[in-house]
Amino acid sequence: MQLYTKILIGMAVGAVVGLLLGPNSLLLTHDVYAIRDASQIVFQQNPTDASSRVQIPAGVPVQMRLLETRLEQHPDLLGEEKAVPVWAKVRFPFSQRLALADQSGHIRQQLGVLAPDGQVEGWLQISRTPLEGGGFAFSPRPISRLGEQVIDIVRPIGQLFMRLIKMVVVPLVFASLLVGVASLGDIRKLGRLGSRTLGLYLGTTAVAVSIGLACAYVVQPGQFIDPADRTVLLAQFGAAAGDRMSAAAVSPSMVDTLLDIIPTNPIDSLTSGNMLQIIFFAIVLGVAITALGPEENASVVSLFEKLQNALIVIIGWVMALAPYGVAALVAEVIGTSGISVLTALLVYGCTVVLGLAIHGGLVYGGLVRLIGRLSWSSFMRAARPAQLIAFSTSSSSATLPVSIECAEKNIGVSNPVASFVLPLGSTVNMDGTALYQGVAAIFIAQVFQTDLSFGSQLSIVLAATMASIGAAGVPGAGMITLALVLTSTGIPTVGLALILGVDRILDMFRTAVNVTGDLAITTVMAKSEGEQLTLQSPT
Ligand code: ASP
């Protein structure tokens, strides 16, 4: 069986495991509360006695097993009497982390815990957020303990795979770019290739955002969001969205971002994995090595070529693990996403995927057919291994080694062009991310009924195009730069909470498009350099 068929099967198995056996499982009983920050809850030893309330320290996660639920008759917003949960009797171990946070030992004493890891029992208050259409959203919500355990077992397999691929990325980007630049052998050729590549990367990104905006205006996903879902989503993801906004708030200004591309200490850039700095240094060093002349530079180039080849051999080994790694990664994402969020945001999610499909078919299809002179379906087949790895890892950077292999082996791009264009693309070119930001911005504006002028739409296109350069090729990076896009146009950033629940899943689709874009443009660049391309199906 071909490797990528096995990867596809791995993805399907992962999705089924996540859906049926994950924390939000459709099959398993939801019997625990996984509370990330205990300071956000009210915990009492006796529900009728507020003086028995115990303040559990902030920042300590606790997993509380659900023993029983106390219901109360309550008139809901439509005036009907309904039994709603008010208190849940729970049990949890007084963990080492709780003991550490309780330096004075006061809480332990109050709770009567004798030994570390001793069990605590008490009542957890269930808070209700009224919904506009009637009824309430309850928090926290129970999940399946067994499902959590399944994901805890599966998670390290995915992490193992991710870490093994990431291990190769930094040395590969450096070695590839150096070899790529030095083998071009001519600074004018490098300048031409570099400027055309950047022009195409930025041009296709601006088109992608515009397609995203157009799709959001035609489909109007904001009209499909129920007021009740809106309240639930804002309550459920508000805190996590706040984290993204704080991350965006500390991001540097445009000038600083540009200046930051130049490393003050390239070794530091390599150890911290700062891709733009590594790219800059590798290009400058590659040019300098070229300037030494063919006789002097031959040994350096050949050394890095050998290093590049050895790193590709490692990737070949790691790919044997891909079907299992991919299954684990997909199971984790699907298992922790929660089906109710997916259904509430179905139209929004479909709008993003529709936009991505249009962009792929029209823009990349057009470029590959018209300039690359290749069949679109054969190109897609040749790019499939990279697309599958991008989809399951949600990381353009982690996919880079596989993209380089696809470009050289399956599309027939020369090593210098693939080694130059692809590492650049994995950081700079993110059409899928930019398109998703366009849809997300309009979606949030529609939900909050914010009117957008033509100027605001133009600034979304500009901001999302610039943001796609700055965003790192790692999972969730697009969500942080989306906060910057929203602020630049005056769309409420709290809206991030609306879309956070499906972000991880949409990340898979947009990363697959980001990587397809890198490969399509590499193909076009190779053709424009007069290379003969021959497509081969992956093995
Ligand atoms: N995960 C994306 C990538 O690596 C970036 C993003 O959209 O969050 O390309």
Coordinates of N, CA, C and O and ligand atoms in Angstrom, one line a residue, residues 394-396 430 433 472-479 507 510-511 514, ligand 1:
S394 N -1.0 20.8 10.9 CA -1.3 22.3 10.9 C -0.1 23.1 11.1 O -0.1 24.2 11.7
S395 N 1.0 22.7 10.4 CA 2.2 23.5 10.5 C 2.9 23.5 9.2 O 3.4 22.5 8.7
S396 N 3.0 24.7 8.5 CA 3.7 24.8 7.3 C 5.2 24.5 7.5 O 5.9 23.9 6.7
M430 N 1.1 32.6 3.1 CA 0.1 31.9 3.8 C -1.3 32.3 3.3 O -2.0 33.1 3.9
T433 N -4.3 31.0 5.3 CA -4.5 31.8 6.5 C -5.1 33.2 6.3 O -6.0 33.6 6.9
A472 N 4.0 32.9 12.0 CA 4.9 31.7 11.9 C 4.1 30.5 11.4 O 2.9 30.5 11.5
G473 N 4.8 29.6 10.8 CA 4.1 28.4 10.2 C 3.9 27.3 11.2 O 4.3 26.2 11.1
V474 N 3.2 27.7 12.3 CA 2.9 26.8 13.4 C 1.4 26.8 13.7 O 0.7 27.8 13.3
P475 N 0.8 25.8 14.4 CA -0.6 25.8 14.6 C -1.1 27.0 15.4 O -0.5 27.4 16.3
G476 N -2.2 27.5 14.9 CA -2.8 28.6 15.6 C -2.2 30.0 15.4 O -2.7 31.0 16.0
A477 N -1.2 30.1 14.6 CA -0.5 31.4 14.5 C -1.5 32.4 13.8 O -1.5 33.6 14.2
G478 N -2.3 32.0 12.9 CA -3.2 32.8 12.2 C -4.2 33.5 13.1 O -4.7 34.6 12.8
M479 N -4.6 32.8 14.1 CA -5.6 33.4 15.1 C -5.0 34.6 15.8 O -5.7 35.5 16.1
D507 N -7.7 25.3 10.9 CA -6.3 25.5 10.7 C -5.7 24.3 9.8 O -4.8 24.6 9.0
R510 N -6.6 25.3 6.2 CA -5.8 26.5 5.7 C -4.4 26.2 5.5 O -3.7 26.6 4.6
T511 N -3.8 25.3 6.4 CA -2.4 25.0 6.3 C -2.2 24.1 5.1 O -1.2 24.3 4.3
N514 N -2.0 26.6 2.4 CA -0.7 27.3 2.4 C 0.4 26.6 1.7 O 1.1 27.1 0.9
Ligands
ASP1 N1 -1.0 26.8 10.9 C1 -0.8 27.7 9.8 C2 0.5 27.3 9.1 O1 1.4 26.7 9.7 C3 -0.8 29.1 10.2 C4 -2.1 29.5 10.7 O2 -3.0 29.8 9.9 O3 -2.4 29.5 11.9 O4 0.6 27.6 7.9

